[in-house]
Coordinates of C-alpha atoms and ligand atoms in Angstrom, one line a residue:
M186 CA -12.3 -11.8 -5.2
K187 CA -9.6 -13.2 -3.1
V188 CA -6.0 -14.2 -3.9
F189 CA -4.5 -17.2 -2.1
K190 CA -0.9 -18.3 -2.2
F191 CA 0.1 -21.8 -1.1
G192 CA 3.9 -22.2 -0.5
G193 CA 6.0 -25.3 -1.3
A194 CA 5.4 -26.8 2.2
S195 CA 1.6 -26.6 1.7
V196 CA 1.7 -28.8 -1.3
Q197 CA 4.6 -31.0 -0.3
T198 CA 2.8 -34.3 0.1
V199 CA -0.4 -36.1 -1.0
E200 CA -2.0 -35.3 2.4
R201 CA -1.1 -31.7 2.2
I202 CA -2.6 -31.3 -1.3
Q203 CA -5.7 -33.0 0.0
H204 CA -5.7 -30.6 2.9
A205 CA -5.3 -27.6 0.6
A206 CA -8.4 -28.8 -1.2
S207 CA -10.4 -29.0 2.0
I208 CA -9.4 -25.4 2.9
L209 CA -10.7 -24.3 -0.5
K210 CA -14.0 -26.2 0.1
S211 CA -14.5 -24.0 3.1
Y212 CA -14.8 -21.0 0.8
P213 CA -17.8 -22.0 -1.3
N214 CA -19.0 -19.5 -3.9
E215 CA -15.9 -17.4 -3.6
K216 CA -13.9 -16.3 -6.6
I217 CA -10.3 -17.2 -5.8
L218 CA -7.1 -16.8 -7.8
I219 CA -4.6 -19.3 -6.4
V220 CA -0.8 -19.0 -6.8
I221 CA 1.2 -22.1 -6.0
S222 CA 4.9 -22.7 -5.5
A223 CA 6.9 -25.8 -6.5
M224 CA 6.4 -28.7 -4.2
G225 CA 8.6 -29.0 -1.1
K226 CA 12.3 -28.6 -2.0
T227 CA 11.8 -29.0 -5.7
T228 CA 13.3 -25.7 -6.6
N229 CA 16.5 -26.6 -4.7
A230 CA 16.6 -29.9 -6.5
L231 CA 16.1 -28.2 -9.9
E232 CA 18.9 -25.8 -9.1
K233 CA 21.2 -28.9 -8.8
V234 CA 20.0 -30.0 -12.3
A235 CA 20.9 -26.6 -13.7
E236 CA 24.3 -26.6 -12.1
A237 CA 25.1 -30.1 -13.4
F238 CA 23.9 -29.2 -16.9
F239 CA 26.0 -26.0 -17.0
A240 CA 29.1 -27.9 -15.7
G241 CA 28.7 -30.2 -18.8
H242 CA 27.6 -33.2 -16.7
T243 CA 24.7 -34.2 -18.9
D244 CA 24.2 -37.7 -17.4
E245 CA 24.2 -36.4 -13.9
A246 CA 21.7 -33.6 -14.8
L247 CA 19.4 -36.2 -16.5
K248 CA 19.7 -38.5 -13.5
L249 CA 18.8 -35.7 -11.0
F250 CA 15.9 -34.6 -13.2
E251 CA 14.6 -38.2 -13.4
A252 CA 14.3 -38.3 -9.6
I253 CA 12.3 -35.1 -9.6
K254 CA 10.1 -36.5 -12.4
Q255 CA 9.5 -39.8 -10.5
S256 CA 8.5 -38.1 -7.3
H257 CA 5.9 -35.9 -9.1
I258 CA 4.5 -38.9 -10.9
T259 CA 4.3 -40.8 -7.6
T260 CA 2.4 -38.0 -6.0
A261 CA 0.0 -37.8 -8.9
K262 CA -0.6 -41.6 -8.8
Y263 CA -1.6 -41.4 -5.1
L264 CA -3.9 -38.4 -5.7
L265 CA -5.7 -39.2 -8.9
V266 CA -7.8 -41.8 -10.6
T267 CA -9.9 -40.4 -13.5
H268 CA -7.7 -37.4 -14.1
F269 CA -4.4 -39.3 -14.0
N270 CA -3.9 -40.0 -17.7
P271 CA -4.7 -36.5 -19.0
L272 CA -2.4 -35.1 -16.3
M273 CA 0.4 -37.4 -17.4
E274 CA 0.1 -36.1 -20.9
Q275 CA 0.4 -32.5 -19.6
L276 CA 3.4 -33.3 -17.4
G277 CA 5.0 -35.2 -20.3
H278 CA 5.2 -31.9 -22.2
F279 CA 7.0 -30.2 -19.3
F280 CA 9.4 -33.1 -18.8
T281 CA 10.3 -33.3 -22.5
E282 CA 11.0 -29.5 -22.7
V283 CA 13.6 -29.9 -19.9
E284 CA 15.1 -33.1 -21.2
W285 CA 15.6 -31.7 -24.7
L286 CA 17.4 -28.7 -23.2
L287 CA 19.6 -31.0 -21.0
H288 CA 20.8 -32.8 -24.1
D289 CA 22.1 -29.5 -25.5
K290 CA 25.4 -27.9 -24.7
P291 CA 25.3 -24.6 -22.8
V292 CA 26.2 -21.6 -25.0
R293 CA 24.4 -18.8 -23.1
E294 CA 24.8 -17.5 -19.6
Y295 CA 24.0 -19.7 -16.6
D296 CA 21.1 -17.5 -15.4
Y297 CA 19.2 -18.1 -18.6
Y298 CA 19.5 -21.9 -18.3
Y299 CA 18.7 -21.7 -14.6
D300 CA 15.3 -20.1 -15.4
Q301 CA 14.5 -22.5 -18.3
I302 CA 15.0 -25.5 -16.0
V303 CA 13.9 -24.2 -12.6
C304 CA 10.5 -22.8 -13.8
V305 CA 9.3 -26.4 -14.3
G306 CA 8.8 -26.9 -10.6
E307 CA 5.8 -24.6 -10.5
L308 CA 4.4 -25.9 -13.7
L309 CA 4.4 -29.5 -12.3
S310 CA 3.0 -28.6 -8.9
T311 CA 0.1 -26.5 -10.3
A312 CA -0.8 -29.1 -12.9
I313 CA -1.0 -31.8 -10.3
V314 CA -3.0 -29.7 -7.8
S315 CA -5.4 -28.5 -10.5
A316 CA -6.1 -32.0 -11.6
Y317 CA -6.7 -33.0 -8.0
L318 CA -9.1 -30.1 -7.4
N319 CA -11.0 -31.0 -10.6
E320 CA -11.2 -34.6 -9.6
S321 CA -12.5 -33.8 -6.2
G322 CA -15.3 -31.6 -7.6
L323 CA -13.7 -28.1 -7.2
R324 CA -13.7 -26.8 -10.7
S325 CA -10.5 -25.0 -11.4
Q326 CA -9.0 -23.4 -14.4
W327 CA -5.2 -24.0 -14.8
I328 CA -3.3 -21.1 -16.4
D329 CA 0.3 -21.0 -17.6
V330 CA 1.4 -17.7 -16.0
R331 CA 4.1 -17.3 -18.7
D332 CA 1.3 -16.3 -21.0
I333 CA 0.3 -13.5 -18.5
F334 CA 3.4 -12.3 -16.7
R335 CA 5.6 -10.5 -19.2
T336 CA 9.0 -9.7 -17.8
D337 CA 12.4 -8.3 -18.9
D338 CA 15.2 -10.7 -19.6
N339 CA 17.1 -10.1 -16.3
F340 CA 17.1 -13.9 -15.7
R341 CA 16.7 -15.0 -12.1
D342 CA 15.6 -11.6 -11.0
A343 CA 13.2 -10.6 -13.8
A344 CA 11.1 -7.4 -13.5
I345 CA 7.4 -7.4 -14.4
D346 CA 6.3 -5.4 -17.4
W347 CA 3.2 -3.9 -15.6
N348 CA 1.6 -2.5 -18.7
Y349 CA 1.6 -5.7 -20.7
T350 CA 0.8 -7.9 -17.7
S351 CA -2.1 -5.7 -16.6
Q352 CA -3.6 -6.0 -20.1
R353 CA -3.3 -9.8 -20.0
V354 CA -4.9 -9.9 -16.6
L355 CA -7.7 -7.7 -17.7
E356 CA -8.4 -9.5 -21.0
D357 CA -7.4 -13.1 -20.2
I358 CA -7.9 -13.7 -16.4
R359 CA -10.8 -11.5 -15.4
P360 CA -13.2 -13.1 -17.9
L361 CA -12.4 -16.6 -16.6
F362 CA -14.2 -15.8 -13.3
E363 CA -17.4 -15.4 -15.2
T364 CA -17.6 -19.2 -15.2
A365 CA -14.8 -20.5 -13.0
E366 CA -14.7 -20.1 -9.2
I367 CA -11.0 -21.0 -9.0
V368 CA -8.2 -20.0 -11.3
L369 CA -4.9 -21.6 -10.4
T370 CA -1.5 -20.7 -11.6
Q371 CA 2.2 -20.6 -10.9
G372 CA 4.1 -18.2 -8.6
F373 CA 7.7 -17.2 -9.2
I374 CA 7.8 -17.5 -13.0
G375 CA 7.1 -15.4 -16.1
S376 CA 8.2 -15.0 -19.6
T377 CA 10.0 -12.5 -21.9
D378 CA 8.6 -11.2 -25.1
E379 CA 10.6 -13.9 -26.8
N380 CA 8.9 -16.6 -24.9
E381 CA 11.9 -17.4 -22.7
S382 CA 11.0 -18.4 -19.2
T383 CA 12.1 -16.2 -16.4
T384 CA 12.0 -16.3 -12.6
L385 CA 11.4 -13.5 -10.2
G386 CA 13.9 -14.3 -7.5
R387 CA 13.8 -17.1 -4.9
E388 CA 10.7 -17.2 -2.8
G389 CA 9.0 -15.0 -5.4
S390 CA 5.6 -16.6 -5.3
D391 CA 4.4 -14.2 -2.6
Y392 CA 5.2 -11.4 -5.0
S393 CA 3.4 -13.1 -7.9
A394 CA 0.3 -13.4 -5.8
A395 CA 0.6 -9.7 -4.9
V396 CA 0.9 -8.7 -8.5
F397 CA -2.4 -10.6 -9.2
A398 CA -4.1 -9.1 -6.1
N399 CA -3.1 -5.6 -7.3
L400 CA -4.3 -6.1 -10.9
L401 CA -7.5 -7.9 -10.0
D402 CA -8.3 -5.4 -7.2
A403 CA -8.7 -8.3 -4.8
E404 CA -10.3 -7.8 -1.5
S405 CA -7.4 -9.5 0.3
Q406 CA -4.4 -11.8 -0.3
T407 CA -3.9 -14.8 1.9
I408 CA -0.5 -16.6 2.3
W409 CA -1.0 -20.1 3.7
K410 CA 2.0 -21.1 5.6
D411 CA 3.0 -23.9 8.0
V412 CA 3.3 -21.5 10.9
E413 CA 0.7 -19.7 13.0
G414 CA 1.4 -16.4 11.3
V415 CA 4.2 -13.8 11.4
M416 CA 6.4 -14.3 14.5
N417 CA 8.9 -11.8 16.0
A418 CA 11.8 -14.1 15.2
D419 CA 12.4 -17.3 13.3
P420 CA 11.1 -20.1 15.6
K421 CA 13.8 -22.4 14.3
Q422 CA 16.4 -20.1 15.8
F423 CA 14.4 -18.8 18.7
P424 CA 12.0 -21.5 20.1
D425 CA 10.2 -18.9 22.3
A426 CA 9.4 -16.6 19.3
Q427 CA 6.1 -14.7 19.8
F428 CA 3.2 -14.6 17.4
I429 CA 2.2 -11.1 16.1
A430 CA -1.5 -10.6 15.3
E431 CA -1.3 -7.3 13.5
L432 CA 1.4 -5.4 11.5
N433 CA 1.5 -2.6 9.1
Y434 CA 2.9 -2.7 5.6
E435 CA 5.9 -0.5 6.5
E436 CA 7.0 -2.8 9.4
V437 CA 6.8 -5.9 7.2
I438 CA 8.7 -4.3 4.3
E439 CA 11.4 -3.4 6.8
M440 CA 11.5 -6.9 8.3
A441 CA 11.8 -8.5 4.9
Y442 CA 14.4 -6.0 3.9
Y443 CA 16.6 -6.9 6.9
G444 CA 16.3 -10.6 5.9
A445 CA 13.3 -12.0 7.9
Q446 CA 12.1 -15.0 6.0
V447 CA 8.5 -14.0 6.5
I448 CA 7.3 -12.7 3.1
H449 CA 9.2 -11.8 0.0
P450 CA 10.3 -8.2 0.2
K451 CA 8.7 -7.2 -3.1
T452 CA 5.3 -8.4 -2.0
I453 CA 4.2 -5.4 0.0
K454 CA 4.3 -2.6 -2.6
P455 CA 1.6 -3.9 -5.0
L456 CA -0.7 -4.5 -2.0
Q457 CA 0.1 -1.2 -0.2
N458 CA -0.5 0.7 -3.5
K459 CA -4.1 -0.5 -3.5
G460 CA -4.7 -0.9 0.2
I461 CA -5.2 -4.6 0.0
P462 CA -4.8 -6.4 3.3
L463 CA -2.4 -9.3 3.5
L464 CA -3.3 -12.3 5.7
V465 CA -0.7 -14.8 6.8
K466 CA -2.7 -17.9 7.9
C467 CA -1.9 -21.2 9.3
F468 CA -2.2 -24.0 6.7
L469 CA -2.5 -26.7 9.4
D470 CA -5.2 -25.0 11.4
Q471 CA -7.3 -22.5 9.5
N472 CA -9.3 -21.6 12.5
L473 CA -6.4 -19.8 14.0
P474 CA -6.7 -16.1 13.3
G475 CA -3.3 -15.6 11.6
T476 CA -1.6 -12.2 11.1
I477 CA -3.2 -9.3 9.4
I478 CA -0.9 -6.8 7.6
H479 CA -2.5 -3.5 6.5
N480 CA -2.2 0.3 6.6
K481 CA -3.1 0.9 10.2
Q482 CA -0.7 2.1 12.8
V483 CA 0.3 -0.7 15.1
K484 CA 1.5 0.0 18.6
G485 CA 3.4 -2.0 21.2
L486 CA 5.2 -4.4 19.0
P487 CA 7.7 -6.8 20.6
P488 CA 11.4 -6.6 19.5
I489 CA 11.6 -8.1 16.1
I490 CA 14.7 -10.1 15.6
V491 CA 16.4 -11.1 12.4
L492 CA 19.6 -13.2 12.2
K493 CA 21.5 -13.6 9.0
S494 CA 24.4 -16.0 9.1
N495 CA 27.1 -16.5 6.5
Q496 CA 28.0 -12.8 6.1
A497 CA 31.2 -11.4 4.7
L498 CA 32.7 -8.0 5.6
L499 CA 34.7 -6.1 3.1
H500 CA 37.0 -3.4 4.5
L501 CA 37.9 -0.9 1.7
H502 CA 40.6 1.7 2.5
S503 CA 41.5 4.5 0.2
K504 CA 45.0 3.8 -1.2
D505 CA 46.5 7.2 -0.9
F506 CA 44.5 8.6 2.0
S507 CA 42.3 10.7 -0.3
F508 CA 38.8 11.0 1.1
V509 CA 36.1 8.5 0.2
G510 CA 33.9 11.0 -1.7
E511 CA 31.0 10.8 -4.1
K512 CA 33.0 9.4 -7.0
P513 CA 34.4 6.3 -5.4
V514 CA 31.1 5.6 -3.7
A515 CA 29.2 6.0 -7.0
D516 CA 31.7 3.6 -8.7
L517 CA 31.2 1.1 -5.9
Y518 CA 27.4 1.2 -6.3
Q519 CA 27.9 0.7 -10.0
L520 CA 29.9 -2.5 -9.1
F521 CA 27.1 -3.7 -6.9
T522 CA 24.7 -3.4 -9.9
D523 CA 27.1 -5.0 -12.3
I524 CA 27.7 -8.0 -10.0
K525 CA 24.1 -8.1 -9.0
I526 CA 24.8 -8.0 -5.3
K527 CA 23.0 -6.1 -2.6
P528 CA 24.9 -4.9 0.5
N529 CA 23.2 -5.6 3.8
L530 CA 25.0 -2.8 5.7
I531 CA 27.4 0.0 4.7
Q532 CA 29.4 2.2 6.9
T533 CA 31.4 5.1 5.5
G534 CA 34.3 6.9 7.2
A535 CA 36.8 9.5 6.0
V536 CA 39.1 7.2 4.1
S537 CA 37.4 3.9 4.4
I538 CA 34.2 2.0 3.7
Q539 CA 32.9 -1.2 5.3
I540 CA 30.4 -3.3 3.5
C541 CA 28.6 -6.3 4.8
L542 CA 27.2 -8.8 2.2
D543 CA 25.8 -12.3 2.0
D544 CA 28.9 -14.5 1.4
R545 CA 28.4 -15.7 -2.1
A546 CA 32.0 -16.7 -2.8
D547 CA 32.0 -16.0 -6.5
K548 CA 30.5 -12.6 -6.1
I549 CA 32.6 -11.5 -3.1
E550 CA 35.8 -12.4 -5.0
K551 CA 34.7 -10.5 -8.0
L552 CA 33.8 -7.5 -5.9
A553 CA 37.0 -7.6 -4.0
L554 CA 39.0 -7.8 -7.2
D555 CA 37.2 -5.0 -9.0
A556 CA 37.2 -2.7 -5.9
S557 CA 41.0 -3.2 -5.5
D558 CA 41.4 -0.8 -8.5
F559 CA 40.5 2.0 -6.1
F560 CA 40.9 0.6 -2.6
E561 CA 43.0 -1.6 -0.4
V562 CA 40.7 -4.5 0.2
Q563 CA 40.4 -6.9 3.1
V564 CA 37.7 -9.6 3.5
E565 CA 36.4 -11.2 6.7
K566 CA 34.1 -14.2 6.6
G567 CA 32.0 -16.3 8.9
L568 CA 30.0 -13.4 10.4
T569 CA 26.4 -13.1 11.5
L570 CA 24.3 -10.0 11.1
L571 CA 21.8 -9.3 13.8
T572 CA 19.0 -6.8 13.3
V573 CA 16.6 -5.9 16.0
R574 CA 13.7 -3.5 15.4
H575 CA 12.0 -1.9 18.5
Y576 CA 15.0 -3.0 20.5
E577 CA 15.4 -2.9 24.2
E578 CA 18.9 -2.9 25.8
P579 CA 18.5 -6.1 27.8
V580 CA 17.4 -8.0 24.7
L581 CA 20.4 -6.7 22.7
Q582 CA 22.8 -7.6 25.6
Q583 CA 21.5 -11.1 25.6
L584 CA 21.7 -11.5 21.8
T585 CA 25.2 -10.3 21.6
K586 CA 26.6 -12.1 24.6
G587 CA 29.9 -13.9 23.8
Q588 CA 30.1 -12.3 20.4
Q589 CA 32.9 -10.1 19.0
I590 CA 31.3 -7.0 17.5
K591 CA 32.7 -6.0 14.1
L592 CA 30.3 -3.2 13.2
K593 CA 27.2 -1.6 14.7
Q594 CA 24.6 0.8 13.3
Q595 CA 21.8 2.2 15.3
T596 CA 18.7 4.4 14.8
P597 CA 15.9 5.0 17.3
Q598 CA 13.9 2.0 15.7
T599 CA 16.6 -0.4 14.5
V600 CA 19.9 -1.6 15.6
Q601 CA 22.2 -3.8 13.4
V602 CA 25.2 -5.6 14.8
L603 CA 27.7 -7.6 12.7
M604 CA 29.3 -10.1 14.9
Q605 CA 31.4 -13.2 15.2
Q606 CA 31.2 -16.0 17.8
Q607 CA 34.2 -15.9 20.1
Ligands
LIG807 N1 9.6 -22.3 -5.6 C1 10.3 -21.0 -5.5 C2 11.4 -21.1 -4.4 O1 11.5 -22.1 -3.7 C3 9.4 -19.9 -5.3 C4 8.7 -19.8 -4.0 O2 8.6 -20.8 -3.3 O3 8.1 -18.8 -3.7 O4 12.1 -20.2 -4.3
LIG808 MG1 8.7 -21.4 -1.0

């Protein structure tokens, strides 16, 4: 059995959905579980709906949602003939669920509403693609993954309940393959034991696919992307980025951790634990070999470059010159957990700590305020964090030219530089 994941860009248009079907046709007689993301930029658009709703702008939220609805209906119209009406009925249920909610007034926390609204993107895309596969003769079984993936209620970053979920996969998903060749479901979403929808974190569909691959003991997982495979840098930032044919799990987990937009960081563990290879293949040309990620040692990698812009640097200085010992550091980590923020870089000195974080204004303010109980706090913004793995001095020189260096951390494998354009 194989697990495939098609990202939002691979199901963005009528032509791309048709193309996805043609890829599937080239795997006849294979059992494939397919995980799909929301179409194109739908998740971003749904985030805007959630924001408008939570701000009390019901009309605006409804209007924004109407546009999302119409674009999905239009796609379905172009794709389908015989399967159009039953699909519209199915989509109708999803639309109504959201619209009812939008007519309410928010009484719970934002993250809860976010998940109830945003999860619909994956439900719509998978329903449309499944209808199209069935109409074009590829029999597929559509599954609402919220009946399978049980999570906790940490909305927007929910954690999978592996025991319950593995039971569901064993009892409800495995038997489907006795008759179906293709089982198709949503990435990114799940549900609590109270049937509230949850999401697993932005770009979480790769991870959903890996959870399925693990629980189904798949022979491989393939992520179909609109690039040739994994590159040593983001080709949008570095036009001469190089393709990498082979990587090991550890390298990829490190790259993702440092912010490379290759694969969701949580994806590797479920695959590594069962030794399942991950293939990153080109959606537009399936004959290209793509990148294979597995357990083997890989030598001679090029420098791997990750640039994260929009960084903030917090300078914390002990108020009375007492040392920054275990207690204040432990308190600080507790704050990170409470505020749900993950530092990208930390450097500790005798009486000071420097922390680099993604600049999420609300969170940085809260952190600065709470930390000011124990520290003098200063914040700098508009910074860029450069990470280079397997660095060579000339590359580093070139990447930091004309930049003012605020902070630098270096190990034999990895160098990180927080910098500001001069
Ligand atoms: N649709 C979700 C997102 O855009 C999940 C994913 O694409 O993996 O974040
Ligand atoms: Mg995506």
